[in-house]
Amino acid sequence: MILSNIEIQKAIDEGRLIITPDPQPRDPGEPNCPYDTTAVDLHLGADLSIPQGGAFNYDLRQKGSFAKFLSRNCENVTILETGYPLEPNKFVLGITQERIALPLIPNQTLAARIEGKSSVARCGILVHFTAPTVHAGWDGPLALEMINLGPAGFTLFPGLAIAQLILELVSGDPNENPSQFQGQSKPAGTSNQ
Amino acid sequence: MTFWLRCSLEKGMLPGEYAVEMETSEAGKISLFAPADKVRAADNLMRVEMLQDNNGGGVFVRLPARPFEISSQTVKVPSNAVVRIE
């Protein structure tokens, strides 16, 4: 069940949801209120990571160094006051200003989904794709996988309300019991290959 | 007591994260992006949650993020790869 803005604020007050900095003001009647009826806005941080092309294909089967490979083949940019022009068909990674934490609390655990904002979508901007779920237990800012599918450039700037967070109550408690691994020889799970 | 896994660290794609590479007992080398507050970069250590210690026969730990190469945050690592800090 999706939480209303009132329930989102209640979850923050009770420590079941942590958003830092705390979204303010809370009253939808006030200017710049980040709350919609069933969501709270998230804002773009100042740092971008721009993946660079090269004479390679990304291959998830390249054992053991894929995170480093991605990091070594990107350009890090801090958005200036004038903004960063996201040109058509350009793909960049961003990060939210807000840190999100969804503590595991019996019968009260929350999960979330990050969605784009319609105002940004109308300009042809995908704010995230493939991985919208913020799993129970997450703690940290959220990465944004942004691409401009529109016909014109789009200016990214820090503080832009670029995404929204939808909160839901998890039915049942997630299994984090270490005993699930006892007696198994391969608790690491199935290889992707 | 906290538990730290010996690994190899580099700056990640985004601020606040590190690209981490580590050796496991059964899945070979794996890598992930770890939040900066989960690593001690100068010491090449990443904080993990201890799940089960097989007394020299390997240790099951929960990683702070999901690796690229396998589908679980829980891995078995060599016992001597885990550092215990009081």
mmCIF file of C-alpha atoms in Angstrom:
data_model
loop_
_atom_site.group_PDB
_atom_site.id
_atom_site.type_symbol
_atom_site.label_atom_id
_atom_site.label_comp_id
_atom_site.label_asym_id
_atom_site.label_seq_id
_atom_site.Cartn_x
_atom_site.Cartn_y
_atom_site.Cartn_z
ATOM 1 C CA MET A 1 0.000 0.000 0.000
ATOM 2 C CA ILE A 2 1.383 3.394 -0.984
ATOM 3 C CA LEU A 3 1.864 5.840 1.857
ATOM 4 C CA SER A 4 0.118 9.199 1.769
ATOM 5 C CA ASN A 5 2.072 12.360 2.475
ATOM 6 C CA ILE A 6 0.734 12.339 6.018
ATOM 7 C CA GLU A 7 1.886 8.742 6.502
ATOM 8 C CA ILE A 8 5.293 9.556 5.006
ATOM 9 C CA GLN A 9 5.720 12.366 7.516
ATOM 10 C CA LYS A 10 4.582 10.067 10.321
ATOM 11 C CA ALA A 11 7.127 7.458 9.243
ATOM 12 C CA ILE A 12 9.856 10.104 9.350
ATOM 13 C CA ASP A 13 8.784 11.208 12.820
ATOM 14 C CA GLU A 14 8.821 7.601 14.037
ATOM 15 C CA GLY A 15 12.225 6.807 12.541
ATOM 16 C CA ARG A 16 10.875 4.225 10.096
ATOM 17 C CA LEU A 17 12.027 6.437 7.232
ATOM 18 C CA ILE A 18 15.058 8.691 7.294
ATOM 19 C CA ILE A 19 15.440 11.435 4.719
ATOM 20 C CA THR A 20 18.366 13.771 5.257
ATOM 21 C CA PRO A 21 17.903 16.697 5.013
ATOM 22 C CA ASP A 22 14.352 16.484 6.302
ATOM 23 C CA PRO A 23 11.965 17.528 3.523
ATOM 24 C CA GLN A 24 10.412 20.875 4.402
ATOM 25 C CA PRO A 25 7.942 22.524 4.496
ATOM 26 C CA ARG A 26 5.413 19.809 5.197
ATOM 27 C CA ASP A 27 2.253 21.723 4.495
ATOM 28 C CA PRO A 28 1.309 21.366 0.813
ATOM 29 C CA GLY A 29 -0.188 24.837 1.032
ATOM 30 C CA GLU A 30 3.227 26.379 1.551
ATOM 31 C CA PRO A 31 5.513 27.379 -1.325
ATOM 32 C CA ASN A 32 8.097 24.810 -2.396
ATOM 33 C CA CYS A 33 6.516 22.029 -0.366
ATOM 34 C CA PRO A 34 8.264 18.836 -1.544
ATOM 35 C CA TYR A 35 5.276 16.631 -0.706
ATOM 36 C CA ASP A 36 2.742 15.487 -3.228
ATOM 37 C CA THR A 37 -0.277 13.502 -2.033
ATOM 38 C CA THR A 38 1.601 10.187 -2.225
ATOM 39 C CA ALA A 39 5.251 11.104 -2.760
ATOM 40 C CA VAL A 40 8.067 13.330 -1.632
ATOM 41 C CA ASP A 41 10.433 15.092 -4.013
ATOM 42 C CA LEU A 42 14.126 14.327 -4.280
ATOM 43 C CA HIS A 43 16.669 16.813 -5.534
ATOM 44 C CA LEU A 44 19.704 16.577 -7.771
ATOM 45 C CA GLY A 45 23.101 16.779 -6.117
ATOM 46 C CA ALA A 46 26.027 18.704 -7.563
ATOM 47 C CA ASP A 47 28.119 15.778 -8.762
ATOM 48 C CA LEU A 48 27.816 13.935 -12.032
ATOM 49 C CA SER A 49 29.640 10.932 -13.388
ATOM 50 C CA ILE A 50 29.811 10.753 -17.155
ATOM 51 C CA PRO A 51 30.630 7.311 -18.553
ATOM 52 C CA GLN A 52 33.130 7.451 -21.387
ATOM 53 C CA GLY A 53 33.105 5.282 -24.461
ATOM 54 C CA GLY A 54 36.104 3.410 -25.739
ATOM 55 C CA ALA A 55 37.277 0.366 -27.596
ATOM 56 C CA PHE A 56 35.439 -1.957 -25.279
ATOM 57 C CA ASN A 57 32.084 -3.443 -24.486
ATOM 58 C CA TYR A 58 30.786 -3.610 -20.972
ATOM 59 C CA ASP A 59 30.873 -7.276 -20.041
ATOM 60 C CA LEU A 60 29.531 -8.318 -16.637
ATOM 61 C CA ARG A 61 31.405 -11.611 -17.013
ATOM 62 C CA GLN A 62 34.786 -9.917 -16.651
ATOM 63 C CA LYS A 63 35.485 -11.334 -13.243
ATOM 64 C CA GLY A 64 36.304 -9.254 -10.283
ATOM 65 C CA SER A 65 37.034 -5.804 -11.530
ATOM 66 C CA PHE A 66 33.877 -4.478 -13.059
ATOM 67 C CA ALA A 67 33.299 -1.758 -10.451
ATOM 68 C CA LYS A 68 36.836 -0.493 -10.981
ATOM 69 C CA PHE A 69 36.458 -0.732 -14.742
ATOM 70 C CA LEU A 70 33.363 1.465 -14.629
ATOM 71 C CA SER A 71 35.045 3.957 -12.325
ATOM 72 C CA ARG A 72 38.154 4.222 -14.468
ATOM 73 C CA ASN A 73 36.103 4.896 -17.577
ATOM 74 C CA CYS A 74 34.080 7.843 -16.394
ATOM 75 C CA GLU A 75 34.559 11.577 -16.051
ATOM 76 C CA ASN A 76 33.554 13.264 -12.806
ATOM 77 C CA VAL A 77 31.980 16.696 -13.094
ATOM 78 C CA THR A 78 30.753 19.150 -10.503
ATOM 79 C CA ILE A 79 27.809 21.130 -11.814
ATOM 80 C CA LEU A 80 28.530 24.853 -11.912
ATOM 81 C CA GLU A 81 26.077 27.599 -10.977
ATOM 82 C CA THR A 82 25.264 27.966 -14.642
ATOM 83 C CA GLY A 83 24.143 24.366 -14.776
ATOM 84 C CA TYR A 84 25.193 21.371 -16.841
ATOM 85 C CA PRO A 85 23.698 21.049 -20.312
ATOM 86 C CA LEU A 86 22.547 17.499 -20.803
ATOM 87 C CA GLU A 87 22.612 17.160 -24.564
ATOM 88 C CA PRO A 88 20.219 14.891 -26.475
ATOM 89 C CA ASN A 89 21.122 11.197 -26.255
ATOM 90 C CA LYS A 90 23.711 11.877 -23.552
ATOM 91 C CA PHE A 91 23.837 9.524 -20.567
ATOM 92 C CA VAL A 92 25.090 10.645 -17.165
ATOM 93 C CA LEU A 93 24.903 9.412 -13.602
ATOM 94 C CA GLY A 94 23.816 11.735 -10.844
ATOM 95 C CA ILE A 95 23.018 11.395 -7.198
ATOM 96 C CA THR A 96 20.319 12.753 -4.939
ATOM 97 C CA GLN A 97 21.047 15.458 -2.404
ATOM 98 C CA GLU A 98 19.025 13.424 0.057
ATOM 99 C CA ARG A 99 20.222 10.392 1.965
ATOM 100 C CA ILE A 100 17.480 7.796 2.293
ATOM 101 C CA ALA A 101 17.397 5.099 4.965
ATOM 102 C CA LEU A 102 14.779 2.375 5.307
ATOM 103 C CA PRO A 103 15.518 0.584 8.597
ATOM 104 C CA LEU A 104 14.383 -2.991 9.099
ATOM 105 C CA ILE A 105 11.754 -2.784 11.817
ATOM 106 C CA PRO A 106 9.453 -5.761 12.522
ATOM 107 C CA ASN A 107 6.018 -5.257 10.949
ATOM 108 C CA GLN A 108 6.840 -1.669 10.033
ATOM 109 C CA THR A 109 9.541 -1.957 7.392
ATOM 110 C CA LEU A 110 9.222 0.302 4.387
ATOM 111 C CA ALA A 111 10.481 -0.052 0.840
ATOM 112 C CA ALA A 112 10.397 2.631 -1.809
ATOM 113 C CA ARG A 113 10.502 3.361 -5.491
ATOM 114 C CA ILE A 114 12.104 6.301 -7.168
ATOM 115 C CA GLU A 115 10.185 7.834 -10.034
ATOM 116 C CA GLY A 116 10.817 10.763 -12.309
ATOM 117 C CA LYS A 117 8.904 14.031 -12.212
ATOM 118 C CA SER A 118 6.415 14.701 -14.966
ATOM 119 C CA SER A 119 7.789 18.206 -15.514
ATOM 120 C CA VAL A 120 11.198 16.778 -16.292
ATOM 121 C CA ALA A 121 9.763 13.908 -18.313
ATOM 122 C CA ARG A 122 7.991 16.362 -20.612
ATOM 123 C CA CYS A 123 11.405 17.623 -21.651
ATOM 124 C CA GLY A 124 12.431 14.116 -22.659
ATOM 125 C CA ILE A 125 14.533 13.329 -19.612
ATOM 126 C CA LEU A 126 14.670 9.854 -18.125
ATOM 127 C CA VAL A 127 15.774 10.275 -14.524
ATOM 128 C CA HIS A 128 16.253 6.622 -13.760
ATOM 129 C CA PHE A 129 15.773 3.397 -15.579
ATOM 130 C CA THR A 130 15.926 -0.314 -14.826
ATOM 131 C CA ALA A 131 16.380 -0.070 -11.063
ATOM 132 C CA PRO A 132 13.684 1.995 -9.346
ATOM 133 C CA THR A 133 13.353 -0.043 -6.173
ATOM 134 C CA VAL A 134 14.900 1.161 -2.945
ATOM 135 C CA HIS A 135 15.034 -2.047 -0.953
ATOM 136 C CA ALA A 136 14.238 -2.362 2.726
ATOM 137 C CA GLY A 137 17.441 -1.877 4.681
ATOM 138 C CA TRP A 138 18.934 0.619 2.224
ATOM 139 C CA ASP A 139 20.889 3.533 3.636
ATOM 140 C CA GLY A 140 22.446 6.152 1.405
ATOM 141 C CA PRO A 141 21.766 8.611 -1.382
ATOM 142 C CA LEU A 142 20.159 7.320 -4.556
ATOM 143 C CA ALA A 143 21.976 7.118 -7.858
ATOM 144 C CA LEU A 144 20.175 8.567 -10.846
ATOM 145 C CA GLU A 145 20.718 7.130 -14.308
ATOM 146 C CA MET A 146 19.783 10.049 -16.518
ATOM 147 C CA ILE A 147 19.475 10.247 -20.270
ATOM 148 C CA ASN A 148 18.092 12.943 -22.500
ATOM 149 C CA LEU A 149 15.694 11.466 -25.038
ATOM 150 C CA GLY A 150 14.312 14.870 -25.987
ATOM 151 C CA PRO A 151 15.092 16.981 -29.054
ATOM 152 C CA ALA A 152 16.912 19.732 -27.134
ATOM 153 C CA GLY A 153 19.416 20.102 -24.362
ATOM 154 C CA PHE A 154 18.249 20.167 -20.759
ATOM 155 C CA THR A 155 19.969 22.109 -17.999
ATOM 156 C CA LEU A 156 20.742 20.137 -14.873
ATOM 157 C CA PHE A 157 21.450 22.136 -11.737
ATOM 158 C CA PRO A 158 21.944 21.276 -8.063
ATOM 159 C CA GLY A 159 18.722 21.347 -6.101
ATOM 160 C CA LEU A 160 16.542 20.606 -9.122
ATOM 161 C CA ALA A 161 13.476 18.637 -8.004
ATOM 162 C CA ILE A 162 14.187 15.816 -10.395
ATOM 163 C CA ALA A 163 12.630 12.730 -8.859
ATOM 164 C CA GLN A 164 10.083 11.601 -6.342
ATOM 165 C CA LEU A 165 10.061 8.852 -3.768
ATOM 166 C CA ILE A 166 7.065 6.548 -3.385
ATOM 167 C CA LEU A 167 6.899 4.684 -0.056
ATOM 168 C CA GLU A 168 5.236 1.362 0.600
ATOM 169 C CA LEU A 169 4.803 -0.833 3.645
ATOM 170 C CA VAL A 170 6.508 -4.210 3.292
ATOM 171 C CA SER A 171 4.158 -7.119 3.938
ATOM 172 C CA GLY A 172 5.938 -9.484 6.305
ATOM 173 C CA ASP A 173 9.473 -9.156 7.579
ATOM 174 C CA PRO A 174 12.433 -9.593 5.214
ATOM 175 C CA ASN A 175 14.565 -12.636 5.994
ATOM 176 C CA GLU A 176 17.963 -11.619 7.255
ATOM 177 C CA ASN A 177 18.422 -14.664 9.440
ATOM 178 C CA PRO A 178 22.013 -15.920 9.113
ATOM 179 C CA SER A 179 20.824 -19.468 9.718
ATOM 180 C CA GLN A 180 19.581 -19.621 6.149
ATOM 181 C CA PHE A 181 23.198 -20.163 5.098
ATOM 182 C CA GLN A 182 24.032 -22.991 7.450
ATOM 183 C CA GLY A 183 24.867 -26.232 5.732
ATOM 184 C CA GLN A 184 25.058 -24.645 2.311
ATOM 185 C CA SER A 185 28.250 -24.789 0.336
ATOM 186 C CA LYS A 186 27.447 -21.877 -1.956
ATOM 187 C CA PRO A 187 25.576 -19.195 -0.016
ATOM 188 C CA ALA A 188 26.830 -16.596 -2.442
ATOM 189 C CA GLY A 189 23.988 -17.449 -4.753
ATOM 190 C CA THR A 190 23.841 -18.226 -8.404
ATOM 191 C CA SER A 191 26.495 -16.915 -10.696
ATOM 192 C CA ASN A 192 25.243 -14.534 -13.347
ATOM 193 C CA GLN A 193 26.995 -16.548 -15.999
ATOM 194 C CA MET B 1 33.506 -5.576 17.763
ATOM 195 C CA THR B 2 33.394 -4.715 14.090
ATOM 196 C CA PHE B 3 34.405 -6.906 11.167
ATOM 197 C CA TRP B 4 36.350 -5.687 8.166
ATOM 198 C CA LEU B 5 37.198 -7.478 4.947
ATOM 199 C CA ARG B 6 40.569 -7.075 3.267
ATOM 200 C CA CYS B 7 40.009 -5.812 -0.258
ATOM 201 C CA SER B 8 41.292 -3.491 -2.931
ATOM 202 C CA LEU B 9 39.756 -0.008 -3.107
ATOM 203 C CA GLU B 10 39.597 2.759 -5.665
ATOM 204 C CA LYS B 11 37.453 5.864 -6.025
ATOM 205 C CA GLY B 12 34.011 4.998 -7.365
ATOM 206 C CA MET B 13 31.967 6.531 -10.136
ATOM 207 C CA LEU B 14 30.206 8.905 -7.768
ATOM 208 C CA PRO B 15 31.314 10.841 -4.700
ATOM 209 C CA GLY B 16 30.682 8.981 -1.493
ATOM 210 C CA GLU B 17 31.421 5.551 -2.887
ATOM 211 C CA TYR B 18 34.406 3.323 -3.570
ATOM 212 C CA ALA B 19 34.958 0.656 -6.194
ATOM 213 C CA VAL B 20 35.851 -2.427 -4.188
ATOM 214 C CA GLU B 21 37.368 -5.693 -5.372
ATOM 215 C CA MET B 22 37.700 -8.753 -3.139
ATOM 216 C CA GLU B 23 38.532 -12.439 -3.249
ATOM 217 C CA THR B 24 35.912 -14.958 -2.188
ATOM 218 C CA SER B 25 36.224 -18.633 -1.339
ATOM 219 C CA GLU B 26 33.790 -19.925 -3.923
ATOM 220 C CA ALA B 27 33.010 -17.176 -6.394
ATOM 221 C CA GLY B 28 36.490 -15.905 -7.255
ATOM 222 C CA LYS B 29 37.062 -12.176 -7.441
ATOM 223 C CA ILE B 30 34.001 -9.984 -7.166
ATOM 224 C CA SER B 31 33.485 -6.236 -7.112
ATOM 225 C CA LEU B 32 30.964 -3.699 -5.920
ATOM 226 C CA PHE B 33 30.439 -0.046 -5.080
ATOM 227 C CA ALA B 34 30.543 0.518 -1.327
ATOM 228 C CA PRO B 35 29.451 3.647 0.531
ATOM 229 C CA ALA B 36 32.430 5.645 1.793
ATOM 230 C CA ASP B 37 31.320 5.231 5.391
ATOM 231 C CA LYS B 38 31.679 1.454 5.024
ATOM 232 C CA VAL B 39 35.351 1.486 4.106
ATOM 233 C CA ARG B 40 38.696 2.394 5.586
ATOM 234 C CA ALA B 41 40.345 3.416 2.373
ATOM 235 C CA ALA B 42 43.810 3.912 3.819
ATOM 236 C CA ASP B 43 43.767 0.376 5.189
ATOM 237 C CA ASN B 44 42.039 -1.291 2.210
ATOM 238 C CA LEU B 45 39.276 -2.551 4.444
ATOM 239 C CA MET B 46 35.510 -2.738 3.930
ATOM 240 C CA ARG B 47 33.117 -3.196 6.812
ATOM 241 C CA VAL B 48 31.037 -6.366 6.655
ATOM 242 C CA GLU B 49 28.492 -8.102 8.816
ATOM 243 C CA MET B 50 29.687 -11.386 10.251
ATOM 244 C CA LEU B 51 27.130 -14.123 9.692
ATOM 245 C CA GLN B 52 28.919 -17.361 10.420
ATOM 246 C CA ASP B 53 32.489 -18.259 11.320
ATOM 247 C CA ASN B 54 33.484 -21.801 10.390
ATOM 248 C CA ASN B 55 36.551 -21.686 12.608
ATOM 249 C CA GLY B 56 39.211 -21.604 9.949
ATOM 250 C CA GLY B 57 37.020 -23.102 7.259
ATOM 251 C CA GLY B 58 35.937 -19.785 5.879
ATOM 252 C CA VAL B 59 33.603 -17.048 7.014
ATOM 253 C CA PHE B 60 30.190 -16.069 5.718
ATOM 254 C CA VAL B 61 29.807 -12.311 5.607
ATOM 255 C CA ARG B 62 27.175 -9.919 4.382
ATOM 256 C CA LEU B 63 28.562 -7.227 2.107
ATOM 257 C CA PRO B 64 27.346 -3.624 2.252
ATOM 258 C CA ALA B 65 26.140 -3.764 -1.352
ATOM 259 C CA ARG B 66 25.364 -6.305 -4.033
ATOM 260 C CA PRO B 67 28.337 -7.285 -6.205
ATOM 261 C CA PHE B 68 28.206 -7.183 -9.982
ATOM 262 C CA GLU B 69 29.369 -10.737 -10.500
ATOM 263 C CA ILE B 70 27.019 -12.718 -8.242
ATOM 264 C CA SER B 71 23.421 -12.420 -7.160
ATOM 265 C CA SER B 72 23.833 -12.233 -3.407
ATOM 266 C CA GLN B 73 25.269 -9.901 -0.801
ATOM 267 C CA THR B 74 26.313 -12.895 1.255
ATOM 268 C CA VAL B 75 29.629 -14.536 0.417
ATOM 269 C CA LYS B 76 32.097 -16.971 1.884
ATOM 270 C CA VAL B 77 35.573 -15.534 2.261
ATOM 271 C CA PRO B 78 38.815 -16.962 3.613
ATOM 272 C CA SER B 79 39.066 -16.678 7.389
ATOM 273 C CA ASN B 80 42.273 -14.677 7.180
ATOM 274 C CA ALA B 81 40.590 -12.064 4.988
ATOM 275 C CA VAL B 82 38.475 -10.832 7.882
ATOM 276 C CA VAL B 83 39.906 -8.397 10.399
ATOM 277 C CA ARG B 84 38.275 -8.060 13.790
ATOM 278 C CA ILE B 85 38.521 -4.645 15.431
ATOM 279 C CA GLU B 86 37.414 -4.085 19.015
#
